[in-house]
Coordinates of C-alpha atoms in Angstrom, one line a residue:
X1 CA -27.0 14.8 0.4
X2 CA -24.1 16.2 2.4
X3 CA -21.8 19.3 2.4
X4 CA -18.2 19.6 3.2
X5 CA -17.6 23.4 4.1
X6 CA -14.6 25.0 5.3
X7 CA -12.6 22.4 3.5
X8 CA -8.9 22.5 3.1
X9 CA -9.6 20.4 0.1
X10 CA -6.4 17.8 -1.0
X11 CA -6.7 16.5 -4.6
X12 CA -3.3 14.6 -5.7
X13 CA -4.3 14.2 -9.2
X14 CA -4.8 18.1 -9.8
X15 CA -2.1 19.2 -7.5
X16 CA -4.7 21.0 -5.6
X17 CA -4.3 22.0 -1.7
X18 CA -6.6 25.0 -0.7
X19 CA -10.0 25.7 0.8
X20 CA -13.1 24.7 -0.2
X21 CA -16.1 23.0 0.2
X22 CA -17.5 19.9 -1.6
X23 CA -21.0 18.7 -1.8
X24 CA -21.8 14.9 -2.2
X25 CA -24.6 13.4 -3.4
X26 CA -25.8 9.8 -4.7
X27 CA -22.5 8.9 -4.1
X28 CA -20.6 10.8 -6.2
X29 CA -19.0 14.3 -5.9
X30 CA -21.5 16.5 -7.8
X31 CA -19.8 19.7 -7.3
X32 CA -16.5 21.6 -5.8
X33 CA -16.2 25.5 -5.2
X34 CA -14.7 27.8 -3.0
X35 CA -18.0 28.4 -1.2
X36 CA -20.9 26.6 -1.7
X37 CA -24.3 27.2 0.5
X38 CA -26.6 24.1 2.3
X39 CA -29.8 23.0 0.2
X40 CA -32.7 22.0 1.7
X41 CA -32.5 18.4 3.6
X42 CA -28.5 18.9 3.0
X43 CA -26.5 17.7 6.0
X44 CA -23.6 20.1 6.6
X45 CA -20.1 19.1 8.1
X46 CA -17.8 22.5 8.9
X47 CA -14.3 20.8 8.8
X48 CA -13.0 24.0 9.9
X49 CA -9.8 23.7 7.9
X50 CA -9.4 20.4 8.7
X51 CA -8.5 18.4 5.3
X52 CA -10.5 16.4 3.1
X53 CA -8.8 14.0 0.3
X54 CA -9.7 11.2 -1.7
X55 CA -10.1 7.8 0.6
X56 CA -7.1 6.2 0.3
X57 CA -6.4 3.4 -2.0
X58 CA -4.2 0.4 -0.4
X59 CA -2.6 -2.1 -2.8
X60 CA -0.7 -4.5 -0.7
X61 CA -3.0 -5.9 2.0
X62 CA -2.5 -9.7 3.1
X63 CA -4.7 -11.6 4.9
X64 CA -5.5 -15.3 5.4
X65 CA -8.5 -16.9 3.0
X66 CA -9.6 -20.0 4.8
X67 CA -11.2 -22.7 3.7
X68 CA -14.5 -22.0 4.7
X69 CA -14.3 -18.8 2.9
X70 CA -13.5 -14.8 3.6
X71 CA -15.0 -13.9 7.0
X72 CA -11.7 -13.2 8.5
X73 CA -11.5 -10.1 6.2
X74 CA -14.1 -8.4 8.5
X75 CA -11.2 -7.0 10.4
X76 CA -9.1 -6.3 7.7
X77 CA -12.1 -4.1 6.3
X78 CA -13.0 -2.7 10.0
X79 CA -8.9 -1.6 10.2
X80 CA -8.7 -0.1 6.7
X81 CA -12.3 2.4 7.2
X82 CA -10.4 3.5 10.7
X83 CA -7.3 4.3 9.0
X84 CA -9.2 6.5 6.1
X85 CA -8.4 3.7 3.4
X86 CA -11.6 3.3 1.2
X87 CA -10.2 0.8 -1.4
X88 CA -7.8 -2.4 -0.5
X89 CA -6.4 -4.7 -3.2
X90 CA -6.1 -8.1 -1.2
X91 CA -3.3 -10.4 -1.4
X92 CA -4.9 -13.6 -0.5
X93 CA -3.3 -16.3 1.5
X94 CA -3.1 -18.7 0.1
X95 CA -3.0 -17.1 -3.4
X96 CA -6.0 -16.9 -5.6
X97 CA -4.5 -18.9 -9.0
X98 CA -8.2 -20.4 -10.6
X99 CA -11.1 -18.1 -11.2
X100 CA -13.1 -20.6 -8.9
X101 CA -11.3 -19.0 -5.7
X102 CA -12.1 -15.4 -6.3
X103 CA -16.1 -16.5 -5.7
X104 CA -15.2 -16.4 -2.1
X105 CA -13.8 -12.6 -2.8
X106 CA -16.7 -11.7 -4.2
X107 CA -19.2 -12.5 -1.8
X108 CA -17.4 -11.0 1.3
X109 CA -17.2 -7.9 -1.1
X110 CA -21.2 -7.3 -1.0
X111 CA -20.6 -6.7 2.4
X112 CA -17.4 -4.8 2.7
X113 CA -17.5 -1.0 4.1
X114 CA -14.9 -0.6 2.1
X115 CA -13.9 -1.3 -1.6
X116 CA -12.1 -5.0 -1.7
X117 CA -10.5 -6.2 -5.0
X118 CA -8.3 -9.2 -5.4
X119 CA -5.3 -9.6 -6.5
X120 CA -4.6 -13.1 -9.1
X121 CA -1.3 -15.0 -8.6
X122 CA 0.0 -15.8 -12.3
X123 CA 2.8 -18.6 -11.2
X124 CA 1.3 -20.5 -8.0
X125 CA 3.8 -22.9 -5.5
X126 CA 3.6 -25.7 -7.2
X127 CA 5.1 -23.8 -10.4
X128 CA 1.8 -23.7 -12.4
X129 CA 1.1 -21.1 -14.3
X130 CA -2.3 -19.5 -13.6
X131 CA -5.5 -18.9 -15.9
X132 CA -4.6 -15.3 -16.2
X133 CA -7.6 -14.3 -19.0
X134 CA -9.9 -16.0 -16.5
X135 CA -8.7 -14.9 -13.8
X136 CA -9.2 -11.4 -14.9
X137 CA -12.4 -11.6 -16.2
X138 CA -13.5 -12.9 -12.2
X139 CA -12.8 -9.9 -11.2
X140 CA -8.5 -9.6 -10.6
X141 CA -7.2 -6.0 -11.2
X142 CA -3.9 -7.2 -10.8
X143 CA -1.6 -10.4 -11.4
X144 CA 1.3 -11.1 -9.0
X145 CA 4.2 -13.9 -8.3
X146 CA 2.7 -14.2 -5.5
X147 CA 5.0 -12.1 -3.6
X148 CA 7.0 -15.6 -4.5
X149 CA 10.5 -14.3 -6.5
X150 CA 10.2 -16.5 -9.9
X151 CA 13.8 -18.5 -9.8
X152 CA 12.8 -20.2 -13.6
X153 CA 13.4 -17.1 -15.8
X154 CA 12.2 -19.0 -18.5
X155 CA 9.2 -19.5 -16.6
X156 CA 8.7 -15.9 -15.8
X157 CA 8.8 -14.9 -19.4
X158 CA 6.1 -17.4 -20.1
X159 CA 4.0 -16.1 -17.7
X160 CA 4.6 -12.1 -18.5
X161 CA 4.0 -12.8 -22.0
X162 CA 0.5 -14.2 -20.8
X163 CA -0.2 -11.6 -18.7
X164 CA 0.7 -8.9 -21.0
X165 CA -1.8 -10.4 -24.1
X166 CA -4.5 -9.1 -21.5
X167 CA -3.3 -5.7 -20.6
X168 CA -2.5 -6.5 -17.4
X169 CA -0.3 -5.1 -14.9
X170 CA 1.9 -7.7 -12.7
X171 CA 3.8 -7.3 -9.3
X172 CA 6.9 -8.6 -9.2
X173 CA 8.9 -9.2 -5.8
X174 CA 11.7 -6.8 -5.9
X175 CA 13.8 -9.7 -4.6
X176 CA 16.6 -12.0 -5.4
X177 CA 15.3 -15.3 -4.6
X178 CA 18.7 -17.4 -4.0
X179 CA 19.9 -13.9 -1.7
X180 CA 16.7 -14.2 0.4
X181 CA 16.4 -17.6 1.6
X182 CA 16.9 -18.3 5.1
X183 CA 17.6 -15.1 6.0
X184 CA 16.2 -12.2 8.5
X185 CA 17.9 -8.9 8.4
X186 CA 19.5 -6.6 6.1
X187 CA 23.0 -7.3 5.2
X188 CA 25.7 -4.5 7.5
X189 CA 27.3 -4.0 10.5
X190 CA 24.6 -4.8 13.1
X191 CA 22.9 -8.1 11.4
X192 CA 26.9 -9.1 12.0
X193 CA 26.9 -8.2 15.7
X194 CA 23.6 -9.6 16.4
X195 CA 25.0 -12.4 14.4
X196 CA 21.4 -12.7 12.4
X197 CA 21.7 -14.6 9.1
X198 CA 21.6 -11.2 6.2
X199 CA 20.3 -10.5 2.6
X200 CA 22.3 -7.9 0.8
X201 CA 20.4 -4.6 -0.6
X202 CA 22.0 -5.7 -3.9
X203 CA 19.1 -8.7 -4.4
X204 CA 17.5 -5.7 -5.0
X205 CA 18.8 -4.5 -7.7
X206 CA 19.7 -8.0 -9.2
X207 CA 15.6 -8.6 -9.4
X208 CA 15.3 -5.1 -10.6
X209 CA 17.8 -5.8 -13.7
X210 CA 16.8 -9.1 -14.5
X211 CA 12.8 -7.7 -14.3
X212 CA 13.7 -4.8 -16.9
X213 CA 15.1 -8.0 -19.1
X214 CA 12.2 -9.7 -19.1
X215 CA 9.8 -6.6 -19.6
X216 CA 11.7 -6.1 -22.6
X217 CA 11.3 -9.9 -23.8
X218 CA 7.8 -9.9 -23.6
X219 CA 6.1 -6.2 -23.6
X220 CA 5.2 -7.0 -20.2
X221 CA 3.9 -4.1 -17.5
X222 CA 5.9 -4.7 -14.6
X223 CA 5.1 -3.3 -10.6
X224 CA 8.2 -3.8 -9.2
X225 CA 6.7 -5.1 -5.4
X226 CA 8.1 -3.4 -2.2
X227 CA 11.4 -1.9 -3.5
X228 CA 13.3 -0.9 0.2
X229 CA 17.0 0.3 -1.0
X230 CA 19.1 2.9 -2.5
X231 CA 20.6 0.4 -4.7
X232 CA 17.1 -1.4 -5.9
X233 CA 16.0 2.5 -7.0
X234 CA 19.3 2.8 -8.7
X235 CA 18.7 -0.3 -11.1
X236 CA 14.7 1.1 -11.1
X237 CA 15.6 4.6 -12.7
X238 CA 18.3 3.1 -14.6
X239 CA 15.6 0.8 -16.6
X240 CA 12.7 4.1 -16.5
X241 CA 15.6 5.3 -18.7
X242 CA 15.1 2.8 -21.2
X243 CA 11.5 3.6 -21.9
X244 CA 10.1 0.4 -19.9
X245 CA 6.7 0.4 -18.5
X246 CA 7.3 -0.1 -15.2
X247 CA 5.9 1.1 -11.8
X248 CA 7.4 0.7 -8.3
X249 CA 5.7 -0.1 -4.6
X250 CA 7.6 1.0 -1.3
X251 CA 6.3 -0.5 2.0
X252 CA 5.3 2.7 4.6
X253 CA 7.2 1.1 7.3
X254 CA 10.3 1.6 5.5
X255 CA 10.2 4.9 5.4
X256 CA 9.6 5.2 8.9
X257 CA 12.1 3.1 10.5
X258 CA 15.6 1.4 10.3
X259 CA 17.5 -2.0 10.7
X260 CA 18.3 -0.1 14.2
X261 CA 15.1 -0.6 15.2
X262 CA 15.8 -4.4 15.2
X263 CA 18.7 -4.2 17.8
X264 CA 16.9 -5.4 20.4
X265 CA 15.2 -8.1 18.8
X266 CA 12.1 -6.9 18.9
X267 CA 9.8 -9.5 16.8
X268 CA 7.4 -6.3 15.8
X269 CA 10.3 -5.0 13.8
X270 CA 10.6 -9.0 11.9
X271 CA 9.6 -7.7 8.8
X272 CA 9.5 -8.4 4.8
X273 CA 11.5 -6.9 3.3
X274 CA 13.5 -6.5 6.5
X275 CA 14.5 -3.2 7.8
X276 CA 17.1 -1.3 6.1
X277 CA 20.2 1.3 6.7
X278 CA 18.9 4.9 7.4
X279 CA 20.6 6.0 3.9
X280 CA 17.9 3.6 2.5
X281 CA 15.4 4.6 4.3
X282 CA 16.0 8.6 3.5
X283 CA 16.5 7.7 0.0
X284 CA 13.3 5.8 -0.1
X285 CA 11.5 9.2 1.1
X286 CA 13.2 11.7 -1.2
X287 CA 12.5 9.2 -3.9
X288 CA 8.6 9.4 -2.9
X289 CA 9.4 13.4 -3.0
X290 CA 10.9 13.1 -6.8
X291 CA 8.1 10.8 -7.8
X292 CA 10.5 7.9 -8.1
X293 CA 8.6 5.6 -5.8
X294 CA 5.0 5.7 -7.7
X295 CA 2.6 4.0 -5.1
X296 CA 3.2 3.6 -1.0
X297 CA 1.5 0.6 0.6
X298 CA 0.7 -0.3 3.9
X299 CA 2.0 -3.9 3.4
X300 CA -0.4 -4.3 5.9
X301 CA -0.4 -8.4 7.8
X302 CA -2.0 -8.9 10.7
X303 CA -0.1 -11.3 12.9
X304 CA -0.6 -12.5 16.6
X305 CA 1.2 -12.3 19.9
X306 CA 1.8 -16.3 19.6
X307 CA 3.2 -16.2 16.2
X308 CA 5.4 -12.9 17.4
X309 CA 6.7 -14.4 20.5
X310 CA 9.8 -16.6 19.3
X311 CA 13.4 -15.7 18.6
X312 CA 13.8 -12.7 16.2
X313 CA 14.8 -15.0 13.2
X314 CA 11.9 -17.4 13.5
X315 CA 8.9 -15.0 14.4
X316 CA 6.4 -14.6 11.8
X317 CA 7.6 -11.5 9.2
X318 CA 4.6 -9.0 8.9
X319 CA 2.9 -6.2 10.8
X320 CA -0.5 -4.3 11.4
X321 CA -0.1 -1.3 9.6
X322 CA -3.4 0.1 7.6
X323 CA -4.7 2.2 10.5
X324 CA -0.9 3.6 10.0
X325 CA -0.6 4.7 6.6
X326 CA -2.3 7.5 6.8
X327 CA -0.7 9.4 9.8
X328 CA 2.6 8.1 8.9
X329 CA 2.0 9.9 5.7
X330 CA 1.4 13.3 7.9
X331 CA 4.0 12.8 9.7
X332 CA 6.4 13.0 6.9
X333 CA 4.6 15.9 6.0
X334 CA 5.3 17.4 9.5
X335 CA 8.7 16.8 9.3
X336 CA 9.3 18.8 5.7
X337 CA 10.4 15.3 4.3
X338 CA 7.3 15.7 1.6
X339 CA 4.6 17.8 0.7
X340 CA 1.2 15.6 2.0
X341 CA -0.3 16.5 -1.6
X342 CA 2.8 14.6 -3.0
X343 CA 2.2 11.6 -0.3
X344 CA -0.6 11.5 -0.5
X345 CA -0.9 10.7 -4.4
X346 CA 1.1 7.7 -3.8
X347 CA -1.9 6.4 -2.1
X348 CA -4.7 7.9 -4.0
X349 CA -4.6 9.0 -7.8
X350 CA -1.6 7.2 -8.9
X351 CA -2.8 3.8 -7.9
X352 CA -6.2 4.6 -9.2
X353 CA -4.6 5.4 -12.5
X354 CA -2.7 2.1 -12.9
X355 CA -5.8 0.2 -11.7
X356 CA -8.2 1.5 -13.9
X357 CA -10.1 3.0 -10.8
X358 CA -12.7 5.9 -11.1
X359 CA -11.6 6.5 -7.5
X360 CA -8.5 8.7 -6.0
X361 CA -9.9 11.9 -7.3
X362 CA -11.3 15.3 -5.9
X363 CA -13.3 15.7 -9.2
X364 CA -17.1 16.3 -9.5
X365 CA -18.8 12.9 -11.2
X366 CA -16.4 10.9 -9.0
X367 CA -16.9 8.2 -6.6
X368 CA -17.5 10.0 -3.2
X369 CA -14.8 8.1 -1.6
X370 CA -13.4 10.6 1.0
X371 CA -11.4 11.0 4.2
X372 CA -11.5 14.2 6.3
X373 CA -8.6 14.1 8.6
X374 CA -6.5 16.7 10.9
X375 CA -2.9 16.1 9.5
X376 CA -1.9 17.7 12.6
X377 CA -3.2 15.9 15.3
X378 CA -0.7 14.4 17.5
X379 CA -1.6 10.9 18.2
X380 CA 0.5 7.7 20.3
X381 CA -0.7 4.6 17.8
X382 CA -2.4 2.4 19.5
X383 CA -3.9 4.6 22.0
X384 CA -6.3 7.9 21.1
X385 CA -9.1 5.9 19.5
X386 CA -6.2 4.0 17.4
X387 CA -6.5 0.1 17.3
X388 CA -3.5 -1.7 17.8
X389 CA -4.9 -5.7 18.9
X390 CA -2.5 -7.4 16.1
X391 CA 1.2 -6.8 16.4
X392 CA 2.4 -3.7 14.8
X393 CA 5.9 -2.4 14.5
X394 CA 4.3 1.2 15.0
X395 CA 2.6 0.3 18.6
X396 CA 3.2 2.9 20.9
X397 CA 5.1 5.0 18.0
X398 CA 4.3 9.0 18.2
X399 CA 3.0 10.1 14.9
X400 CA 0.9 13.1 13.4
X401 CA -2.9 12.8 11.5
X402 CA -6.0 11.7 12.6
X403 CA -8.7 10.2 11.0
X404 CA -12.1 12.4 10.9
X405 CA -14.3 10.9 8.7
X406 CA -13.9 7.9 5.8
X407 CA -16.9 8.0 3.5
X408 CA -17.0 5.0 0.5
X409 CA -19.4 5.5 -2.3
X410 CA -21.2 8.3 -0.4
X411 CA -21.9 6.1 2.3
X412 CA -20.1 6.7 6.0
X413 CA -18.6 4.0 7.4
X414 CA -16.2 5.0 10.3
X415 CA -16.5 8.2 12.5
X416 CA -14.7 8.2 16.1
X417 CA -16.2 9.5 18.9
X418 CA -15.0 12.8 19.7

């Protein structure tokens, strides 16, 4: 049995922020008040204003699936409990298209500190559509293209109209495959001083359009996967209009930093999507205000120094970024760009509620996934407690919000010394 007190208790899905205190036991939230006293054998934590939320809930977090199974995730899990994240949904590499594969999935699970589910890729390289029904049933709570732009639109609706006989949700790049290829930066001014080959923001909205099309063909829900630019959120409101059921992702780093940050060709900034213009990038955060953006990720990929240190256009695309999300997330909220309830549920109840989770609320009979945190704690990442051994485009980056406590079904798994 434990006892929050003192409390400054976050719920998303209620709109709540206000003290409290909430007592946990058997894993679940078993009651919320604005006082509660300790029972007998009850440990007590006095957060002393500090905030307490739901555990986060990631749903774009790549990492590597070898052959000889899942241990690499071990990090991956270890990052996420630091970072206050109590739920990732894993975008295997390479993807998981045959219900065999997920077996792997589900044995590192039994073992994760923190809640792992897998992601199923419904079209996989070789073109083949995967066993979506079976795939589900092992244990997928989503279908994806793999983050792999469909070129065949008659292939695409093929696979939509499979997925959607299941009532399954399926991420689709937000990406214009033909636009993309080959290329590094985002399409402007600098990418043609630095002379790096450029996408334009409208392959965006082109993949945008042509998903609403195909939603409409086949009755299909669509996640439109790491939206990054005015445009794209243009061409996603105009097809909201239409009555589609569609939802939207928006990578964390996106909203923290700009194609400027790629001036000096600095491989931690080689990302996917790349960087974009600083009117996308305050677009992308009053869209996350207005509820336009439904669910942040981390878009967390752990990549090494070796595969980092080459020339801008041929380092490996990806960052370190779970331990991030969360004090990037307060630092919005520092600088009056959101309220932290409202940025919070882009990471908590609204990607519970799309997944079917019992998760990402602040509600007695609830999962007692929690993360106490001081939203105002000033903190250098990579330093203070924060890990930063794969490359990061926010190493060394002053942000705001420190991780406390993360708790996962009741159960503890990462305090910090101090």
């Amino acid at each position: 049995m434990m006892l929050f007190r003192q409390a400054r208790l976050i719920d998303p899905a209620s709109n709540h922020d206000g003290l409290g205190a909430l007592r946990v036991r058997a894993g679940d939230i078993v009651e919320i008040a604005d006082d509660l006293q300790p029972l007998d054998g009850e440990d007590v934590i006095d957060l002393g204003g500090k905030a307490l939320a739901p555990a986060l809930i990631d749903m774009r977090v790549e990492a590597s699936i070898s052959a000889g199974g899942a241990a690499g995730l071990t990090a991956t899990a270890q990052a996420a409990a630091a970072g206050g994240v109590g739920t990732i949904l894993l975008h295997a590499q390479p993807g998981l298209s045959r219900p065999e594969r997920f077996a792997a999935i589900e044995a590192a699970a039994l073992d994760c500190p923190v809640n792992l589910l897998p992601t199923g890729v419904l079209v996989d390289e070789a073109g083949e559509l995967g066993e979506a029904g079976l795939m589900m049933r092992a244990g997928a709570a989503l279908l994806s293209d793999g983050g792999r732009p469909i070129r065949d639109a008659a292939l695409a609706r093929r696979a939509l109209s499979y997925a959607s006989t299941f009532d399954a949700w399926t991420a689709l790049r937000a990406e214009d495959a033909d636009l993309a290829v080959g290329t590094c930066a985002h399409e402007g001014d600098l990418a043609m001083r630095l002379g790096l080959p450029a996408r334009p923001a409208a392959g965006e909205r082109l993949a945008i359009e042509r998903g609403a099309v195909l939603a409409e063909l086949t009755g299909a829900q669509i996640l439109f996967d790491r939206v990054t630019t005015a445009e794209g959120l243009s061409a996603l409101r105009q097809a909201r209009a239409r009555g589609l059921e569609i939802a939207a992702t928006a990578p964390v780093t996106h909203l923290m930093f700009n194609a400027v940050d790629t001036g000096a060709f600095d491989a931690r900034y080689r990302l996917e999507p790349p960087l974009r213009d600083e009117e996308d990038r305050l677009t992308l955060i009053a869209a996350l205000a207005e509820g336009d953006i439904d669910i942040l990720v981390s878009d967390h990929r752990a990549c090494t120094g070796e595969s980092k240190a080459h020339p801008f256009p041929e380092a490996e695309a990806g960052s370190a970024n779970l331990e991030a999300l969360l004090p990037a997330l307060c630092t919005l909220a520092a600088d009056s760009r959101v309220r932290l309830v409202d940025a919070l549920r882009a990471v908590t109840s609204t990607p519970a509620q799309l997944l079917g989770l019992a998760q990402g609320r602040l509600e007695p009979g609830a999962p007692a996934d929690l993360v106490a945190f001081d939203p105002d704690a000033p903190t250098v990442y990579g330093r203070s407690g924060l890990s930063c051994e794969a490359s990061s485009a926010f190493e060394g980056r002053r942000l705001t919000g420190r991780v406390l406590i993360t708790m996962v079904n009741g159960v503890m798994i990462h305090q910090p010394e101090g």
